[in-house]
Tab-separated table of C-alpha atoms in Angstrom:
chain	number	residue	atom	x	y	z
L	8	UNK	CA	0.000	0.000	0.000
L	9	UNK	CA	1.150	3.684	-0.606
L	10	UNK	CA	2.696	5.448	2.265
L	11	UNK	CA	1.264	9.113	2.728
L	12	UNK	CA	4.096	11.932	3.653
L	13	UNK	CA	4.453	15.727	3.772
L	14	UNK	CA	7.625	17.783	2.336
L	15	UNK	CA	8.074	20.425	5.278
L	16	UNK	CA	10.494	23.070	5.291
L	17	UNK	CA	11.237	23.652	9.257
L	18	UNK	CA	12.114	26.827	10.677
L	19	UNK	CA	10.380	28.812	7.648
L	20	UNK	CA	7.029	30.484	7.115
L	21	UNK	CA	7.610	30.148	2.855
L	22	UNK	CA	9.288	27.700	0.447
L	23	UNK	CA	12.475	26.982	0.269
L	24	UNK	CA	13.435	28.360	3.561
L	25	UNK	CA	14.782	26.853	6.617
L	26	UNK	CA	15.124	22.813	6.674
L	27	UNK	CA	13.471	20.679	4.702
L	28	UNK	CA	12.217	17.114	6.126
L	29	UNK	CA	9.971	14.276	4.798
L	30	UNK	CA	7.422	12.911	7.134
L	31	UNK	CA	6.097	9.844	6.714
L	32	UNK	CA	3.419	8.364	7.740
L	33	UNK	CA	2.124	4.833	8.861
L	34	UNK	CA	5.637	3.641	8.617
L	35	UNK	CA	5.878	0.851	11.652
L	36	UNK	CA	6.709	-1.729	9.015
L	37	UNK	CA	9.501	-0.046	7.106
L	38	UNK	CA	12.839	-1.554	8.400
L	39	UNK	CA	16.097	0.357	8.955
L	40	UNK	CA	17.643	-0.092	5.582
L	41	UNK	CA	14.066	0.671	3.611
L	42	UNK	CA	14.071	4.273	5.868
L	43	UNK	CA	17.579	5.008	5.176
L	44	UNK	CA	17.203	4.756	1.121
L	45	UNK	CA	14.382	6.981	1.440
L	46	UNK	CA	16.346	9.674	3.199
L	47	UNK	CA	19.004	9.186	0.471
L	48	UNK	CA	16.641	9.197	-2.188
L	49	UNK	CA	15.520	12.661	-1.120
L	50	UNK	CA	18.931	13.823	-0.780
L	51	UNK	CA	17.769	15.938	2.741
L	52	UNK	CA	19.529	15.197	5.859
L	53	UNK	CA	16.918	13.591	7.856
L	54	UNK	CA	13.428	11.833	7.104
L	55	UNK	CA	11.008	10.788	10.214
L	56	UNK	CA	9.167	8.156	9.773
L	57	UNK	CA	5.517	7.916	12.194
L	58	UNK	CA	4.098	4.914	13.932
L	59	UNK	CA	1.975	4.064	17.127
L	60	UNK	CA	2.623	4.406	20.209
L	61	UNK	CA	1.448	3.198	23.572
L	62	UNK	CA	2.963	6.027	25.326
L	63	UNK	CA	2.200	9.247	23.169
L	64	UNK	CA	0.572	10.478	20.347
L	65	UNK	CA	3.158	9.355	18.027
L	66	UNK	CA	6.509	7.272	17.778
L	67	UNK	CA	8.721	9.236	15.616
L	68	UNK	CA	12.151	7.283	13.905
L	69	UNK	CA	14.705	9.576	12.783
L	70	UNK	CA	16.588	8.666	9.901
L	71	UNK	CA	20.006	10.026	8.068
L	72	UNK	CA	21.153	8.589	5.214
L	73	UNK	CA	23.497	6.276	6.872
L	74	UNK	CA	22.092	5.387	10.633
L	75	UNK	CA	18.859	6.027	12.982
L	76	UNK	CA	19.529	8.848	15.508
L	77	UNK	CA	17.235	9.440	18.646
L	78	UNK	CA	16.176	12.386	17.894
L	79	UNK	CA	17.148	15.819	15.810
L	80	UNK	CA	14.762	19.228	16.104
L	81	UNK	CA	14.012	20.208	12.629
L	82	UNK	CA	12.379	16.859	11.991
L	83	UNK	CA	10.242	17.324	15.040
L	84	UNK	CA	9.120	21.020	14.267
L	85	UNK	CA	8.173	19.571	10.770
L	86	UNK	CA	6.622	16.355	11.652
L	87	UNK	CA	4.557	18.222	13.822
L	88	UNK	CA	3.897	20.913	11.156
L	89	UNK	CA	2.440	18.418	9.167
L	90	UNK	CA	0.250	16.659	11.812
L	91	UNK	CA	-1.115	19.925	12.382
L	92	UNK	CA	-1.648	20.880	8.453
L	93	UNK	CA	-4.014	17.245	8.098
L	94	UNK	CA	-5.724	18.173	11.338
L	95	UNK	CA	-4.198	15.301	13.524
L	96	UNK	CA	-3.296	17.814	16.815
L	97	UNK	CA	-5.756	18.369	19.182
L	98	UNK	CA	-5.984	20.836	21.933
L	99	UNK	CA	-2.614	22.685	20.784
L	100	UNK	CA	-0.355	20.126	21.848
L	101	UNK	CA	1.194	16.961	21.118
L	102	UNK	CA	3.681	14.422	22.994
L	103	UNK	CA	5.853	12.470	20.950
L	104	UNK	CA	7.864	8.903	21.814
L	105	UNK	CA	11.271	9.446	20.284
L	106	UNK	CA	14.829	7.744	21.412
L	107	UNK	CA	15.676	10.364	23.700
L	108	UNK	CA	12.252	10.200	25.593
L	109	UNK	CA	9.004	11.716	25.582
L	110	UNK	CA	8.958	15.162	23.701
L	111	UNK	CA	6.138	17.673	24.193
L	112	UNK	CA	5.475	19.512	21.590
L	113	UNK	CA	2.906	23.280	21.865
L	114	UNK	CA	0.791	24.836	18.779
L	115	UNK	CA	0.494	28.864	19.426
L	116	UNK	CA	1.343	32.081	17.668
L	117	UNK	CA	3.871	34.162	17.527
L	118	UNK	CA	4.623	38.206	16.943
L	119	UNK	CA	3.098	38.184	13.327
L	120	UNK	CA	0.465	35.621	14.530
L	121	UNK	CA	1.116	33.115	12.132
L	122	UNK	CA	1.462	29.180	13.740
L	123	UNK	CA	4.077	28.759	16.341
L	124	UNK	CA	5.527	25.121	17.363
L	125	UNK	CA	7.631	24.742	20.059
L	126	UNK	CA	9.070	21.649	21.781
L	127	UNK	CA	10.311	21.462	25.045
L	128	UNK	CA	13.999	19.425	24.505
L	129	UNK	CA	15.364	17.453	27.431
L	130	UNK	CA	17.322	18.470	30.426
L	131	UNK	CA	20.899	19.448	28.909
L	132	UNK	CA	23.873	16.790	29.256
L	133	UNK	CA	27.295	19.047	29.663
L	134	UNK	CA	30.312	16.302	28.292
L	135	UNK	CA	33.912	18.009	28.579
L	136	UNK	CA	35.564	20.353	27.325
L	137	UNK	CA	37.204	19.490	24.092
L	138	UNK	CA	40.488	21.623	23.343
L	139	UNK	CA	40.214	24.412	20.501
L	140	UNK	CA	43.684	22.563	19.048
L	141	UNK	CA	41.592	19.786	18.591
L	142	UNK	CA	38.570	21.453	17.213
L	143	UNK	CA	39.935	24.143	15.252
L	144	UNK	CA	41.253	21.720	12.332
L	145	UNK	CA	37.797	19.898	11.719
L	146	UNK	CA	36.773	23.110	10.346
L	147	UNK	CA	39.848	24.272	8.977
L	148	UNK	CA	40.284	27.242	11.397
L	149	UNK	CA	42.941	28.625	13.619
L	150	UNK	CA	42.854	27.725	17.690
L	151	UNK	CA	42.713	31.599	17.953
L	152	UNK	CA	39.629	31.590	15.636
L	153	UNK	CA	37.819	29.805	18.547
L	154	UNK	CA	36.936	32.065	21.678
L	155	UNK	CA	35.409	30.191	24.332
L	156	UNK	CA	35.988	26.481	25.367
L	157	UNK	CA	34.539	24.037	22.993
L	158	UNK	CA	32.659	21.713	24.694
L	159	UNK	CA	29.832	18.608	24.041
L	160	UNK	CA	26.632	19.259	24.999
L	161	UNK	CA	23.266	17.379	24.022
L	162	UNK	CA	19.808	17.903	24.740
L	163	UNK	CA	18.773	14.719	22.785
L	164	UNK	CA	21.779	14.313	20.809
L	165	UNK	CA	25.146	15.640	21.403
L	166	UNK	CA	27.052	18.676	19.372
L	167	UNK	CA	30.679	20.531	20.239
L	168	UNK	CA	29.476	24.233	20.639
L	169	UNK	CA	32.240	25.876	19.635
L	170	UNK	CA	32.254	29.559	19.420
L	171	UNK	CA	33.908	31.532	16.602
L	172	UNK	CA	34.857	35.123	16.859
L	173	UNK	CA	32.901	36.864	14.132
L	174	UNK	CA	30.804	36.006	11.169
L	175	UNK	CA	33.980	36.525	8.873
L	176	UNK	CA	35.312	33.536	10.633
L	177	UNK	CA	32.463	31.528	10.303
L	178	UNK	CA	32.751	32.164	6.434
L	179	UNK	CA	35.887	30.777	6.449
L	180	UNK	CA	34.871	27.449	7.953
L	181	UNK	CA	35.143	23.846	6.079
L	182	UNK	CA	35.031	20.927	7.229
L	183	UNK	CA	38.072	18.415	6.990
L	184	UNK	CA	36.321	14.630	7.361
L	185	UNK	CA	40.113	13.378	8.134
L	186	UNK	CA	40.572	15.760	10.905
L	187	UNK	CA	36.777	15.112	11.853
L	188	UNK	CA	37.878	11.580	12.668
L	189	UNK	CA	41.098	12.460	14.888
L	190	UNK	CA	38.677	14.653	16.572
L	191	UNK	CA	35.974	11.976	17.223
L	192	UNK	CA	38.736	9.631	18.303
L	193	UNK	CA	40.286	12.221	20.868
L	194	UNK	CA	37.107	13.335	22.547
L	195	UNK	CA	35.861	9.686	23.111
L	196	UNK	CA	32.558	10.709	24.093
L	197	UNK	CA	29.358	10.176	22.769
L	198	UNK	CA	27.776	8.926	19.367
L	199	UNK	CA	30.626	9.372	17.060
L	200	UNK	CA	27.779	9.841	13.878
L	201	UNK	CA	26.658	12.672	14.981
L	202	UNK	CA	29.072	14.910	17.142
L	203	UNK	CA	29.879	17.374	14.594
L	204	UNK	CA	31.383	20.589	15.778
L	205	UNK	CA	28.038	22.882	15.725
L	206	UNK	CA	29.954	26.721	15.125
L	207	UNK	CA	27.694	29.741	16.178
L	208	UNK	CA	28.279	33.637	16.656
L	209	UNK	CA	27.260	35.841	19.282
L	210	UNK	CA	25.506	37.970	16.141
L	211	UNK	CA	22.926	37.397	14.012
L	212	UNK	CA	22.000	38.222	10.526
L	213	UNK	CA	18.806	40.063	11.660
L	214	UNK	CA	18.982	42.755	13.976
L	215	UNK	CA	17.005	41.586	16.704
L	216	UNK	CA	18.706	38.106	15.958
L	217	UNK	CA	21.407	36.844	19.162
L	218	UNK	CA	23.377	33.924	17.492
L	219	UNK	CA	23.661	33.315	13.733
L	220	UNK	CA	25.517	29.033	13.699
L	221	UNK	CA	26.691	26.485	11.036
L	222	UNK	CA	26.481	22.919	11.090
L	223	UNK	CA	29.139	20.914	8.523
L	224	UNK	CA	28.441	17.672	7.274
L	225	UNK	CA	30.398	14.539	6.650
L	226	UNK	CA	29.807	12.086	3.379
L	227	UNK	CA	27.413	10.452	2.695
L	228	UNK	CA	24.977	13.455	4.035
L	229	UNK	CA	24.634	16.825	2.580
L	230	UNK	CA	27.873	19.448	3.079
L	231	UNK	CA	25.627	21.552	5.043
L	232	UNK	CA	22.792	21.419	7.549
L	233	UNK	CA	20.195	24.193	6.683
L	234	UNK	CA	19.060	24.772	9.994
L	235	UNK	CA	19.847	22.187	13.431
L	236	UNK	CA	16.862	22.594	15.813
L	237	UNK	CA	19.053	20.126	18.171
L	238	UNK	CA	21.920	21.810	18.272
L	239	UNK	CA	20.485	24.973	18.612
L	240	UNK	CA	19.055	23.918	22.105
L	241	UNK	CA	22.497	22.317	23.258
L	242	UNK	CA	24.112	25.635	21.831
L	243	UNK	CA	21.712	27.986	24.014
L	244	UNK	CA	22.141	25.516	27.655
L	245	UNK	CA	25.766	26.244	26.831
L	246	UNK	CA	25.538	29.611	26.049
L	247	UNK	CA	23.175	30.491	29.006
L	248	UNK	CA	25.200	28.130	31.274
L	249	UNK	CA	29.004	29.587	30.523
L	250	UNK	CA	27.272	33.673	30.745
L	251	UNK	CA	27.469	34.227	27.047
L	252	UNK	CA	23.682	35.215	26.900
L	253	UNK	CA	22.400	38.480	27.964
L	254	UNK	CA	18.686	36.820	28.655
L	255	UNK	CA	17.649	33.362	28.073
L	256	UNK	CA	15.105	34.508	25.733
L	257	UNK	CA	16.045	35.099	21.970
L	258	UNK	CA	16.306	34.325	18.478
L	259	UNK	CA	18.773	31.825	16.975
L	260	UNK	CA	19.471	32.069	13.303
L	261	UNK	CA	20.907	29.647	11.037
L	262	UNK	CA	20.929	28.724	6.714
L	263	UNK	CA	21.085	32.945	5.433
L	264	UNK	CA	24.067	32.096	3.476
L	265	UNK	CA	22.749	29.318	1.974
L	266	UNK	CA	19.724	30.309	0.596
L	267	UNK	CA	17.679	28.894	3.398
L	268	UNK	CA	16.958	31.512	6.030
L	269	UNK	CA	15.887	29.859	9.306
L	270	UNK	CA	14.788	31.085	12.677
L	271	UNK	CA	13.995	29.599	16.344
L	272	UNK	CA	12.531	30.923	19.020
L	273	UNK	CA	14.249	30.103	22.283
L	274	UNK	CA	13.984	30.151	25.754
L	275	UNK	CA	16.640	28.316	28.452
L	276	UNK	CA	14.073	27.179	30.919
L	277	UNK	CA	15.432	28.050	34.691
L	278	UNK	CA	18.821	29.353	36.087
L	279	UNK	CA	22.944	28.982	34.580
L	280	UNK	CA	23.555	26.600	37.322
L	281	UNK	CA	20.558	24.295	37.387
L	282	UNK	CA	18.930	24.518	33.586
L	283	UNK	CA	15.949	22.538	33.205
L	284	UNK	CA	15.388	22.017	29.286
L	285	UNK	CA	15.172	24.196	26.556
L	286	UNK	CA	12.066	25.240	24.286
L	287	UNK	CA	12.927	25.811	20.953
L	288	UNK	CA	10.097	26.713	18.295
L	289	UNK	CA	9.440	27.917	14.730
L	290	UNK	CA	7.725	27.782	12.074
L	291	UNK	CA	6.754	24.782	9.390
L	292	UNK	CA	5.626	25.100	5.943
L	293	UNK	CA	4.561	22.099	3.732
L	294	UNK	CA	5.936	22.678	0.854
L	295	UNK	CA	4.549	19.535	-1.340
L	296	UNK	CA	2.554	15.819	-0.295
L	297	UNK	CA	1.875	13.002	-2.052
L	298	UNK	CA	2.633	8.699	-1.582
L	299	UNK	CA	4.950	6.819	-1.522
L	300	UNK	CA	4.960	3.770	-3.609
L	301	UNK	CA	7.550	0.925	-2.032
């Protein structure tokens, strides 16, 4: 039987923008390889795929081209976009089963009124801190390009914030898979698929924007993440926690110089010391639907 699924570009309100993600649905029968070719056949970076649950609304799979991940937050803004777009939220708020645990996930408005979803990601893990000689040559930067410890954080799945002076300096960035593996080897923590140094700015593109990050990509997934809803809630519990942040409130962009403007709402929920999980939200636009024919 054909599999329905929606084309959702997260952390836009038009085409083209933000991150784009394939939902699809009814998909408890797919197995891990069958998921995977999907999410290369689409060429994004991730794919959820839905199924029951017995203790949420939804089970959501995440899917790269190459592995299943617990979670990631542009394919939970979108799957939820597209819930919402076929009517299948209730009450303005949905709970979904992932790998990292249960994620809720809230339906409101924000300043222009249009359709708001934010989900509430888990309690922050702070790993060490990961030397900026070690870190520096995965993106092909200087140690002195670097200006606050790097160090792995995950609120679901685990990034290296690392900090970069200036927007010039996150031009300059590239990622070196060689020196990507020395640096997975050295910090010996945590999923070595997915710990990517995640490289933000204390300045955005917009003016009333706070942090403006890129997220570089190994083979076989795309060079370049549009816009990483998961890293951006590790990046602001670091940020908050290490007194980079002025408030806990504010806008994290990501995907300008790429074409794909994308923008989060976020909030770092209680005090430097003692943070209790981060809400990140945005905006979803479906983009196209249709079935999938296996």
């Amino acid at each position: 039987m054909p599999l329905e699924f929606d084309w959702v570009d997260a952390f836009s309100a038009r085409p083209f923008g933000g991150n784009g993600c394939a939902v699809i649905y009814d998909a408890a029968e797919l197995d891990d390889e069958t998921c995977m070719a999907v999410v290369r056949e689409t060429s994004l970076v991730e794919c959820t795929f839905l199924c029951p649950s017995e203790r949420a609304d939804v089970r959501v799979r995440y899917f790269l081209a190459n592995t299943e991940i617990p979670f990631a937050g542009h394919p939970t803004l979108a799957t939820v976009a597209s819930m919402a777009d076929r009517g299948r939220v209730a009450g303005g708020r949905v709970v979904l089963e992932t790998g990292a645990g249960l994620i809720p996930v809230e339906l409101g408005a924000d300043d222009d009124g249009g359709p708001l979803i934010t989900m509430t990601q888990a309690r922050p893990v702070f790993g060490p801190a990961v030397p900026a000689e070690i870190v520096a040559p995965v993106v092909a930067l200087k140690p002195e390009d670097i200006v606050h410890p790097p160090r792995i954080v995950s609120t679901g799945l685990p990034f290296c914030v690392t900090v970069l002076k200036d927007h010039e300096t996150l031009r300059r960035a590239r990622l070196d898979a060689e020196a990507l593996e020395d640096f997975r080897a050295a910090s010996g923590v945590g999923d070595a698929r997915v710990m990517e140094p995640f490289l933000v700015t204390l300045q955005g593109v917009s003016d009333d924007a706070a942090t403006f990050s890129r997220l570089l990509l190994p083979p076989p997934l795309p060079p370049e993440d549009p816009f990483t809803g998961s890293a951006t809630g590790a990046m602001a519990a670091y940020l908050w926690a290490e007194g980079l942040l002025e408030r806990p409130v504010f806008v994290a962009e990501q995907g300008h110089w790429m074409g794909r403007p994308g923008r989060a709402q976020v909030e770092v929920m209680g005090p430097s010391d003692a943070i209790e999980g981060v809400r990140v939200g945005g905006r979803g636009y479906v983009l196209m639907r249709g079935q999938l024919h296996l």
